[in-house]
Short mmCIF file of C-alpha atoms and ligand atoms in Angstrom, two decimals:
data_model
loop_
_atom_site.label_atom_id
_atom_site.label_comp_id
_atom_site.label_asym_id
_atom_site.label_seq_id
_atom_site.Cartn_x
_atom_site.Cartn_y
_atom_site.Cartn_z
CA UNK A 248 -159.93 -68.95 215.66
CA UNK A 249 -159.53 -68.17 212.03
CA UNK A 250 -156.02 -69.04 210.77
CA UNK A 251 -153.99 -68.03 207.70
CA UNK A 252 -151.28 -70.05 206.42
CA UNK A 253 -149.00 -68.49 203.96
CA UNK A 254 -147.14 -70.79 201.34
CA UNK A 255 -147.98 -73.98 198.95
CA UNK A 256 -145.76 -76.66 199.57
CA UNK A 257 -145.56 -79.96 201.24
CA UNK A 258 -144.44 -77.96 204.36
CA UNK A 259 -147.08 -75.82 204.39
CA UNK A 260 -149.76 -79.02 204.09
CA UNK A 261 -148.07 -80.42 207.30
CA UNK A 262 -148.68 -77.21 209.04
CA UNK A 263 -152.17 -77.11 207.85
CA UNK A 264 -152.82 -80.60 208.74
CA UNK A 265 -151.63 -79.70 212.40
CA UNK A 266 -153.67 -76.81 212.62
CA UNK A 267 -156.79 -78.55 211.45
CA UNK A 268 -156.24 -81.03 214.47
CA UNK A 269 -156.39 -78.19 216.93
CA UNK A 270 -160.00 -78.02 218.76
CA UNK A 271 -159.33 -73.90 218.60
CA UNK A 272 -159.05 -73.86 214.47
CA UNK A 273 -162.56 -72.97 213.00
CA UNK A 274 -161.79 -72.08 209.74
CA UNK A 275 -158.29 -72.36 207.68
CA UNK A 276 -157.27 -70.50 204.66
CA UNK A 277 -154.22 -70.94 202.61
CA UNK A 278 -152.26 -68.32 200.46
CA UNK A 279 -151.84 -69.50 197.74
CA UNK A 280 -152.05 -73.33 198.84
CA UNK A 281 -152.37 -76.49 196.61
CA UNK A 282 -154.96 -79.49 195.38
CA UNK A 283 -154.18 -81.23 198.94
CA UNK A 284 -154.26 -78.35 201.03
CA UNK A 285 -157.35 -77.35 199.74
CA UNK A 286 -159.02 -80.36 201.16
CA UNK A 287 -158.70 -78.99 204.44
CA UNK A 288 -158.34 -75.04 204.02
CA UNK A 289 -159.71 -72.44 201.62
CA UNK A 290 -157.27 -71.76 199.34
CA UNK A 291 -156.74 -68.09 198.55
CA UNK A 292 -155.20 -67.12 195.18
CA UNK A 293 -152.91 -64.33 196.70
CA UNK A 294 -149.07 -64.90 196.13
CA UNK A 295 -146.61 -65.28 199.06
CA UNK A 296 -144.68 -62.23 198.40
CA UNK A 297 -147.73 -59.99 197.89
CA UNK A 298 -147.53 -58.63 201.80
CA UNK A 299 -149.88 -55.91 201.38
CA UNK A 300 -152.72 -57.83 199.74
CA UNK A 301 -152.23 -60.77 202.40
CA UNK A 302 -152.56 -58.27 205.29
CA UNK A 303 -155.73 -56.63 203.59
CA UNK A 304 -157.21 -60.03 203.54
CA UNK A 305 -156.24 -61.13 206.83
CA UNK A 306 -157.94 -57.62 208.21
CA UNK A 307 -161.04 -58.26 205.97
CA UNK A 308 -161.69 -61.78 207.15
CA UNK A 309 -160.61 -61.18 210.86
CA UNK A 310 -157.83 -63.50 210.61
CA UNK A 311 -156.87 -64.41 214.13
CA UNK A 312 -153.41 -65.99 213.63
CA UNK A 313 -151.35 -66.25 210.06
CA UNK A 314 -148.46 -68.51 209.96
CA UNK A 315 -145.66 -68.35 207.67
CA UNK A 316 -144.22 -71.33 206.17
CA UNK A 317 -141.39 -69.89 203.47
CA UNK A 318 -138.29 -68.16 203.90
CA UNK A 319 -138.84 -65.60 201.30
CA UNK A 320 -141.46 -63.79 202.65
CA UNK A 321 -139.78 -64.25 205.97
CA UNK A 322 -136.41 -62.61 204.82
CA UNK A 323 -138.38 -60.13 202.70
CA UNK A 324 -140.06 -58.64 206.03
CA UNK A 325 -143.71 -60.00 205.71
CA UNK A 326 -143.95 -60.22 209.50
CA UNK A 327 -143.09 -56.73 210.04
CA UNK A 328 -145.96 -55.73 207.50
CA UNK A 329 -148.55 -57.83 209.40
CA UNK A 330 -147.50 -56.43 212.89
CA UNK A 331 -147.67 -52.95 211.47
CA UNK A 332 -151.16 -53.53 210.63
CA UNK A 333 -151.93 -54.89 214.39
CA UNK A 334 -152.23 -58.54 213.02
CA UNK A 335 -151.00 -61.65 215.22
CA UNK A 336 -148.37 -63.76 213.25
CA UNK A 337 -146.16 -66.12 213.74
CA UNK A 338 -142.42 -66.15 212.35
CA UNK A 339 -139.44 -64.00 212.59
CA UNK A 340 -139.41 -60.21 212.07
CA UNK A 341 -137.24 -58.97 209.06
CA UNK A 342 -134.36 -58.29 211.24
CA UNK A 343 -134.32 -61.54 212.96
CA UNK A 344 -134.75 -63.79 209.49
CA UNK A 345 -131.53 -62.37 208.39
CA UNK A 346 -130.34 -65.40 210.37
CA UNK A 347 -131.32 -67.54 207.32
CA UNK A 348 -131.04 -64.43 204.55
CA UNK A 349 -127.25 -63.77 205.07
CA UNK A 350 -124.75 -66.47 205.64
CA UNK A 351 -122.06 -63.95 206.04
CA UNK A 352 -124.52 -62.28 208.86
CA UNK A 353 -125.00 -65.88 210.60
CA UNK A 354 -121.36 -66.93 210.25
CA UNK A 355 -120.23 -63.57 211.81
CA UNK A 356 -122.93 -63.83 214.59
CA UNK A 357 -121.17 -67.74 215.48
CA UNK A 358 -117.93 -66.26 215.53
CA UNK A 359 -118.74 -63.44 217.78
CA UNK A 360 -120.59 -65.47 220.21
CA UNK A 361 -118.36 -68.70 219.83
CA UNK A 362 -121.21 -70.88 218.76
CA UNK A 363 -119.02 -73.88 217.01
CA UNK A 364 -119.10 -73.84 212.92
CA UNK A 365 -116.62 -74.25 210.34
CA UNK A 366 -113.64 -71.78 210.09
CA UNK A 367 -114.32 -69.13 207.18
CA UNK A 368 -113.86 -65.80 205.61
CA UNK A 369 -116.24 -63.65 204.10
CA UNK A 370 -115.74 -61.40 200.58
CA UNK A 371 -117.25 -58.96 198.51
CA UNK A 372 -114.81 -58.53 195.87
CA UNK A 373 -114.21 -61.68 193.78
CA UNK A 374 -110.37 -60.74 193.25
CA UNK A 375 -109.78 -61.14 196.84
CA UNK A 376 -111.80 -64.31 197.04
CA UNK A 377 -109.50 -65.75 194.38
CA UNK A 378 -106.31 -64.62 195.86
CA UNK A 379 -107.52 -66.45 199.11
CA UNK A 380 -108.10 -69.51 197.45
CA UNK A 381 -104.48 -69.99 196.26
CA UNK A 382 -103.47 -70.75 199.92
CA UNK A 383 -106.38 -72.61 201.08
CA UNK A 384 -106.87 -76.21 201.90
CA UNK A 385 -108.89 -78.30 199.50
CA UNK A 386 -111.93 -79.35 199.23
CA UNK A 387 -113.29 -76.18 200.09
CA UNK A 388 -116.83 -74.96 200.42
CA UNK A 389 -118.36 -71.67 198.77
CA UNK A 390 -121.65 -70.17 199.73
CA UNK A 391 -123.69 -67.30 197.97
CA UNK A 392 -124.41 -64.98 200.88
CA UNK A 393 -128.35 -64.69 200.19
CA UNK A 394 -131.27 -67.08 199.41
CA UNK A 395 -130.61 -69.31 196.60
CA UNK A 396 -133.52 -71.80 197.01
CA UNK A 397 -130.86 -74.12 198.56
CA UNK A 398 -128.41 -74.26 195.75
CA UNK A 399 -126.06 -71.56 196.57
CA UNK A 400 -123.62 -73.98 198.60
CA UNK A 401 -120.51 -75.27 196.11
CA UNK A 402 -118.36 -78.06 197.54
CA UNK A 403 -114.98 -77.56 195.34
CA UNK A 404 -112.48 -80.40 195.42
CA UNK A 405 -109.95 -78.82 193.25
CA UNK A 406 -108.35 -75.20 193.26
CA UNK A 407 -109.68 -75.11 189.57
CA UNK A 408 -113.15 -76.02 190.57
CA UNK A 409 -113.04 -73.29 193.42
CA UNK A 410 -111.78 -70.50 191.13
CA UNK A 411 -114.82 -71.41 188.64
CA UNK A 412 -117.27 -71.25 191.46
CA UNK A 413 -116.09 -67.78 192.58
CA UNK A 414 -116.91 -66.88 189.24
CA UNK A 415 -120.13 -68.39 188.98
CA UNK A 416 -121.25 -67.02 192.14
CA UNK A 417 -119.68 -63.47 192.20
CA UNK A 418 -119.11 -62.56 188.72
CA UNK A 419 -121.74 -64.57 186.51
CA UNK A 420 -124.34 -64.16 189.28
CA UNK A 421 -125.65 -67.53 188.83
CA UNK A 422 -127.64 -66.83 191.98
CA UNK A 423 -128.47 -63.37 191.39
CA UNK A 424 -127.74 -60.93 194.10
CA UNK A 425 -127.66 -63.57 196.54
CA UNK A 426 -124.04 -63.82 195.16
CA UNK A 427 -122.92 -60.07 195.72
CA UNK A 428 -121.46 -61.17 198.95
CA UNK A 429 -119.87 -64.72 199.66
CA UNK A 430 -118.69 -67.00 202.28
CA UNK A 431 -115.77 -69.52 201.77
CA UNK A 432 -115.39 -72.05 204.54
CA UNK A 433 -113.48 -75.07 205.51
CA UNK A 434 -115.15 -78.44 204.48
CA UNK A 435 -116.20 -80.85 207.27
CA UNK A 436 -117.03 -84.29 207.47
CA UNK A 437 -119.28 -86.03 209.54
CA UNK A 438 -123.34 -87.07 209.83
CA UNK A 439 -126.05 -84.51 209.21
CA UNK A 440 -128.58 -83.77 211.40
CA UNK A 441 -131.68 -81.37 211.17
CA UNK A 442 -132.99 -80.05 214.51
CA UNK A 443 -136.02 -77.76 214.64
CA UNK A 444 -137.26 -75.64 217.60
CA UNK A 445 -139.72 -73.17 218.70
CA UNK A 446 -138.39 -69.65 220.06
CA UNK A 447 -140.06 -67.09 221.60
CA UNK A 448 -137.22 -64.32 221.79
CA UNK A 449 -135.82 -65.64 224.85
CA UNK A 450 -137.12 -69.27 225.57
CA UNK A 451 -135.76 -72.02 222.95
CA UNK A 452 -137.87 -75.62 223.07
CA UNK A 453 -136.16 -78.33 220.58
CA UNK A 454 -138.42 -80.60 218.71
CA UNK A 455 -137.57 -84.20 217.65
CA UNK A 456 -134.58 -84.18 215.49
CA UNK A 457 -134.84 -85.21 211.62
CA UNK A 458 -132.64 -85.83 208.68
CA UNK A 459 -132.98 -84.77 205.15
CA UNK A 460 -132.06 -86.62 201.85
CA UNK A 461 -131.04 -83.66 199.61
CA UNK A 462 -129.51 -85.47 196.46
CA UNK A 463 -131.77 -86.38 193.82
CA UNK A 464 -130.46 -90.09 193.51
CA UNK A 465 -129.96 -93.15 195.63
CA UNK A 466 -126.44 -93.63 197.43
CA UNK A 467 -126.51 -89.55 197.78
CA UNK A 468 -125.78 -89.22 193.89
CA UNK A 469 -126.91 -86.97 191.68
CA UNK A 470 -127.75 -83.18 191.82
CA UNK A 471 -128.93 -81.45 194.89
CA UNK A 472 -132.85 -80.98 195.36
CA UNK A 473 -135.11 -79.41 197.92
CA UNK A 474 -135.09 -82.58 199.83
CA UNK A 475 -135.98 -86.20 198.35
CA UNK A 476 -137.00 -87.35 201.71
CA UNK A 477 -136.63 -87.17 205.93
CA UNK A 478 -136.76 -89.40 208.98
CA UNK A 479 -137.22 -88.55 212.47
CA UNK A 480 -135.81 -88.99 215.06
CA UNK A 481 -132.28 -89.07 213.83
CA UNK A 482 -130.37 -92.12 215.97
CA UNK A 483 -127.30 -90.10 215.41
CA UNK A 484 -128.65 -87.33 217.38
CA UNK A 485 -127.65 -88.97 220.65
CA UNK A 486 -128.56 -87.81 224.38
CA UNK A 487 -124.42 -86.54 224.39
CA UNK A 488 -125.08 -84.81 221.04
CA UNK A 489 -128.04 -83.30 222.49
CA UNK A 490 -126.38 -81.75 225.68
CA UNK A 491 -123.65 -80.75 223.70
CA UNK A 492 -126.01 -78.67 221.45
CA UNK A 493 -127.91 -77.38 224.53
CA UNK A 494 -124.90 -76.08 226.33
CA UNK A 495 -122.95 -74.48 223.34
CA UNK A 496 -125.38 -73.76 220.37
CA UNK A 497 -129.22 -73.59 221.22
CA UNK A 498 -129.58 -71.24 223.93
CA UNK A 499 -126.41 -69.27 222.69
CA UNK A 500 -127.88 -68.39 219.30
CA UNK A 501 -131.32 -67.23 221.00
CA UNK A 502 -129.32 -65.02 223.32
CA UNK A 503 -126.78 -64.09 220.55
CA UNK A 504 -130.03 -62.89 218.48
CA UNK A 505 -131.45 -60.96 221.38
CA UNK A 506 -127.94 -59.20 222.31
CA UNK A 507 -127.79 -58.17 218.47
CA UNK A 508 -131.03 -56.21 219.03
CA UNK A 509 -132.53 -58.77 216.79
CA UNK A 510 -134.86 -60.98 218.87
CA UNK A 511 -135.96 -63.99 217.03
CA UNK A 512 -139.62 -65.29 217.59
CA UNK A 513 -140.63 -68.56 215.45
CA UNK A 514 -138.77 -71.45 214.41
CA UNK A 515 -135.15 -71.84 214.04
CA UNK A 516 -134.00 -74.59 212.14
CA UNK A 517 -130.34 -75.71 213.34
CA UNK A 518 -128.67 -77.96 210.08
CA UNK A 519 -125.89 -79.56 211.93
CA UNK A 520 -122.96 -81.82 211.09
CA UNK A 521 -121.89 -84.03 213.81
CA UNK A 522 -117.82 -83.88 213.22
CA UNK A 523 -114.78 -85.73 214.99
CA UNK A 524 -114.67 -82.39 217.22
CA UNK A 525 -118.45 -82.07 217.97
CA UNK A 526 -121.38 -80.60 216.49
CA UNK A 527 -120.79 -77.49 214.50
CA UNK A 528 -123.74 -75.65 213.00
CA UNK A 529 -123.60 -75.67 209.00
CA UNK A 530 -126.66 -73.46 208.75
CA UNK A 531 -129.52 -71.55 210.06
CA UNK A 532 -133.07 -71.64 208.76
CA UNK A 533 -135.65 -69.39 210.20
CA UNK A 534 -138.85 -71.74 209.16
CA UNK A 535 -139.84 -75.42 209.12
CA UNK A 536 -137.80 -77.41 206.87
CA UNK A 537 -139.44 -79.13 203.99
CA UNK A 538 -139.65 -81.99 204.00
CA UNK A 539 -138.31 -82.15 207.80
CA UNK A 540 -141.86 -80.79 208.90
CA UNK A 541 -143.61 -83.61 207.17
CA UNK A 542 -141.72 -86.10 209.83
CA UNK A 543 -141.56 -83.93 212.75
CA UNK A 544 -145.23 -82.33 212.99
CA UNK A 545 -147.28 -85.66 212.85
CA UNK A 546 -145.43 -86.67 215.75
CA UNK A 547 -145.83 -83.73 217.76
CA UNK A 548 -148.31 -84.08 220.58
CA UNK A 549 -148.90 -80.56 221.55
CA UNK A 550 -151.57 -78.17 219.98
CA UNK A 551 -149.66 -76.26 217.36
CA UNK A 552 -151.45 -73.35 218.10
CA UNK A 553 -150.98 -73.18 221.61
CA UNK A 554 -147.37 -73.26 221.00
CA UNK A 555 -147.28 -70.88 218.23
CA UNK A 556 -149.00 -68.05 220.37
CA UNK A 557 -146.67 -68.73 223.11
CA UNK A 558 -143.90 -67.74 220.74
CA UNK A 559 -145.37 -64.67 219.82
CA UNK A 560 -146.47 -63.60 223.53
CA UNK A 561 -143.16 -64.96 224.91
CA UNK A 562 -144.67 -67.59 227.13
CA UNK A 563 -143.00 -70.49 225.82
CA UNK A 564 -141.24 -71.64 229.00
CA UNK A 565 -144.95 -72.76 230.38
CA UNK A 566 -145.08 -74.99 227.22
CA UNK A 567 -144.08 -78.53 227.73
CA UNK A 568 -143.28 -79.76 224.31
CA UNK A 569 -143.78 -83.68 223.67
CA UNK A 570 -143.43 -85.80 220.80
CA UNK A 571 -145.02 -89.43 220.20
CA UNK A 572 -142.33 -92.14 221.08
CA UNK A 573 -142.15 -93.43 217.76
CA UNK A 574 -140.77 -92.74 214.21
CA UNK A 575 -141.93 -91.05 210.98
CA UNK A 576 -140.24 -91.34 207.47
CA UNK A 577 -141.50 -89.47 204.29
CA UNK A 578 -140.64 -90.35 200.50
CA UNK A 579 -141.03 -87.72 198.30
CA UNK A 580 -142.67 -88.52 195.13
CA UNK A 581 -141.19 -86.44 192.32
CA UNK A 582 -141.60 -86.03 188.56
CA UNK A 583 -138.91 -88.03 186.84
CA UNK A 584 -136.49 -85.35 185.47
CA UNK A 585 -136.40 -83.00 188.91
CA UNK A 586 -134.42 -80.99 189.70
CA UNK A 587 -133.59 -80.33 186.04
CA UNK A 588 -136.32 -80.50 183.55
CA UNK A 589 -139.81 -82.54 183.83
CA UNK A 590 -143.36 -82.76 182.45
CA UNK A 591 -146.16 -81.48 184.45
CA UNK A 592 -150.37 -82.15 184.17
CA UNK A 593 -150.44 -85.70 184.67
CA UNK A 594 -153.60 -87.24 186.73
CA UNK A 595 -152.77 -88.57 190.27
CA UNK A 596 -154.42 -91.79 191.09
CA UNK A 597 -155.25 -93.47 194.51
CA UNK A 598 -154.94 -90.34 197.08
CA UNK A 599 -158.33 -91.56 198.65
CA UNK A 600 -156.54 -94.52 200.12
CA UNK A 601 -154.76 -92.22 202.71
CA UNK A 602 -158.26 -90.95 204.14
CA UNK A 603 -159.03 -93.78 206.24
CA UNK A 604 -155.46 -94.56 206.94
CA UNK A 605 -154.13 -93.92 210.46
CA UNK A 606 -150.61 -92.92 210.65
CA UNK A 607 -150.23 -92.61 206.93
CA UNK A 608 -150.22 -88.98 205.26
CA UNK A 609 -150.20 -87.74 201.84
CA UNK A 610 -148.59 -84.16 201.74
CA UNK A 611 -149.12 -82.41 198.29
CA UNK A 612 -146.07 -80.36 197.10
CA UNK A 613 -146.52 -79.43 193.30
CA UNK A 614 -150.34 -80.52 192.59
CA UNK A 615 -153.12 -78.53 191.16
CA UNK A 616 -156.71 -79.23 190.18
CA UNK A 617 -157.29 -78.95 186.43
CA UNK A 618 -159.99 -77.89 184.77
CA UNK A 619 -161.94 -80.95 185.16
CA UNK A 620 -161.78 -80.80 188.95
CA UNK A 621 -159.13 -83.60 188.42
CA UNK A 622 -155.78 -83.59 190.86
CA UNK A 623 -152.74 -83.52 188.69
CA UNK A 624 -149.02 -82.87 189.07
CA UNK A 625 -147.66 -79.36 189.06
CA UNK A 626 -144.13 -79.54 190.20
CA UNK A 627 -140.63 -81.24 190.35
CA UNK A 628 -141.65 -82.70 193.92
CA UNK A 629 -145.35 -83.85 193.74
CA UNK A 630 -146.18 -85.61 196.75
CA UNK A 631 -144.43 -86.19 200.30
CA UNK A 632 -145.70 -89.73 201.58
CA UNK A 633 -145.21 -90.01 205.31
CA UNK A 634 -145.81 -93.05 207.46
CA UNK A 635 -145.48 -93.45 211.11
CA UNK A 636 -144.17 -96.85 212.91
CA UNK A 637 -142.87 -97.96 216.22
CA UNK A 638 -139.38 -97.44 215.20
CA UNK A 639 -137.59 -96.09 212.22
CA UNK A 640 -137.53 -99.48 210.32
CA UNK A 641 -141.23 -100.13 210.66
CA UNK A 642 -141.99 -96.34 209.58
CA UNK A 643 -139.51 -96.77 206.63
CA UNK A 644 -141.50 -100.01 205.29
CA UNK A 645 -144.86 -98.25 205.99
CA UNK A 646 -143.92 -95.35 203.96
CA UNK A 647 -142.68 -97.34 201.24
CA UNK A 648 -145.85 -99.64 201.05
CA UNK A 649 -147.80 -96.42 200.87
CA UNK A 650 -145.70 -95.09 197.95
CA UNK A 651 -147.46 -97.82 196.16
CA UNK A 652 -150.95 -96.54 196.76
CA UNK A 653 -150.50 -93.69 194.44
CA UNK A 654 -149.69 -93.53 190.83
CA UNK A 655 -149.12 -90.88 188.04
CA UNK A 656 -146.94 -90.82 185.10
CA UNK A 657 -143.30 -90.00 185.57
CA UNK A 658 -143.16 -90.92 189.33
CA UNK A 659 -139.66 -91.04 190.61
CA UNK A 660 -138.47 -91.45 194.32
CA UNK A 661 -135.47 -92.49 196.00
CA UNK A 662 -135.54 -96.06 197.30
CA UNK A 663 -133.08 -95.84 200.19
CA UNK A 664 -134.72 -92.90 202.38
CA UNK A 665 -133.62 -93.67 205.92
CA UNK A 666 -131.87 -96.71 204.72
CA UNK A 667 -128.49 -95.51 206.83
CA UNK A 668 -130.32 -96.11 209.85
CA UNK A 669 -130.54 -99.69 209.34
CA UNK A 670 -127.03 -99.70 209.47
CA UNK A 671 -126.53 -97.44 212.88
P1 AMP B 293 -126.17 -75.44 203.77
O1 AMP B 293 -127.23 -75.02 202.50
O2 AMP B 293 -125.11 -74.50 204.24
O3 AMP B 293 -126.80 -76.09 204.38
O4 AMP B 293 -125.56 -75.97 202.73
C1 AMP B 293 -126.14 -77.35 201.93
C2 AMP B 293 -125.49 -78.64 202.10
O5 AMP B 293 -123.98 -78.40 201.80
C3 AMP B 293 -125.26 -79.03 203.40
O6 AMP B 293 -126.72 -79.86 203.90
C4 AMP B 293 -123.98 -79.90 203.46
O7 AMP B 293 -124.38 -81.12 203.04
C5 AMP B 293 -123.13 -79.33 202.46
N1 AMP B 293 -122.15 -78.31 203.25
C6 AMP B 293 -122.41 -77.02 203.61
N2 AMP B 293 -121.43 -76.46 204.32
C7 AMP B 293 -120.46 -77.49 204.46
C8 AMP B 293 -119.11 -77.47 205.10
N3 AMP B 293 -118.70 -76.61 205.70
N4 AMP B 293 -118.67 -78.81 204.98
C9 AMP B 293 -119.00 -79.85 204.33
N5 AMP B 293 -120.52 -79.73 203.81
C10 AMP B 293 -120.89 -78.59 204.05
N1 LIG B 294 -135.05 -79.47 203.93
C1 LIG B 294 -133.89 -78.40 203.81
C2 LIG B 294 -134.74 -77.24 203.91
O1 LIG B 294 -135.87 -76.97 204.01
O2 LIG B 294 -134.18 -76.16 204.09
#
């Protein structure tokens, strides 16, 4: 088969690696890709939002399956464009990707179908939002409705902060049109767990759990980032939690989408908080997490193409989804200064060490080939170093060992990825 992957980050590198393992994959393309993906796929210089160009490329090159990695094209309706051209594509339609694209939609869905989540109100008038805050309990959580690069969530400890937050989101439009509507919700406390799943419109199969570290600095300090590291599985995702989620959250979400006339096919990523009152949904995403994919996919035993095709064909009930009985940790190597400002263009050394090290992976996020054919840094998050181990402790030690194999100027990482698991 000929496969096209759309995206350019560490997640898409992890998807490409899984696809490359399949005996069914003859040729892999990635648009636009990056320097690491370019070692296993042919990179095509078309942007992820250039739907017509991507569909034309897929037709001209007789692509058998296109896999959409990123949220923006999904929410923008890339799957509908491909399907209208008769092309096979893995991911939710525009009508279904709204599960991630609008927080107001997803909150209303959960309320209507009694899926556990934080209490909330939605607003499209900033004056009404400000009036609501006067009697609300602090801390409180403000969320811009639309996609905001994972940054549209503000946790406010005081009324003053919350008033400023409403102004930033709805009046100053700090997150652009994502802030035309907003959700104000109850602040919850507890451990966070990410659960990714494959969905075929009616059946849902859960992948191994994971946990992200979103803050830039050790001890969960500093600014929110796209994710500084992950581990899988999460020891906090116990059998009891799993049973609860199966009963009240997973199938309920899939059935709710189908009942709304928006059958979901693709990946649903459940961002959960394990509260004192049981697990609650923090958010839904309509794609693999980044860097969750980098710890979940290397542990998946199935042929990823078989599973994705089953999602498209509605035959996921026939798939026995299996994961290795081990653990993985991913440590993100970033450019110092991320997520605010950082320099790019530094040569990366030591990458070849991963080529013959089983159970160790170097997923490229922000890298490119320079004019001399050298791989250089080209973003805030540069590489995701993943290692497996018999358990989380071993995986963590292995991942940190491998972070020393690569060098580039201004290399920055957190040193406590998965540390909480040692204390579990
Ligand atoms: P989201 O993009 O909705 O997942 O929000 C980003 C992050 O904000 C989450 O991973 C949580 O750490 C935090 N967060 C979101 N909603 C809440 C909430 N209701 N209570 C506490 N923390 C929250
Ligand atoms: N790592 C969180 C996300 O992909 O949204």
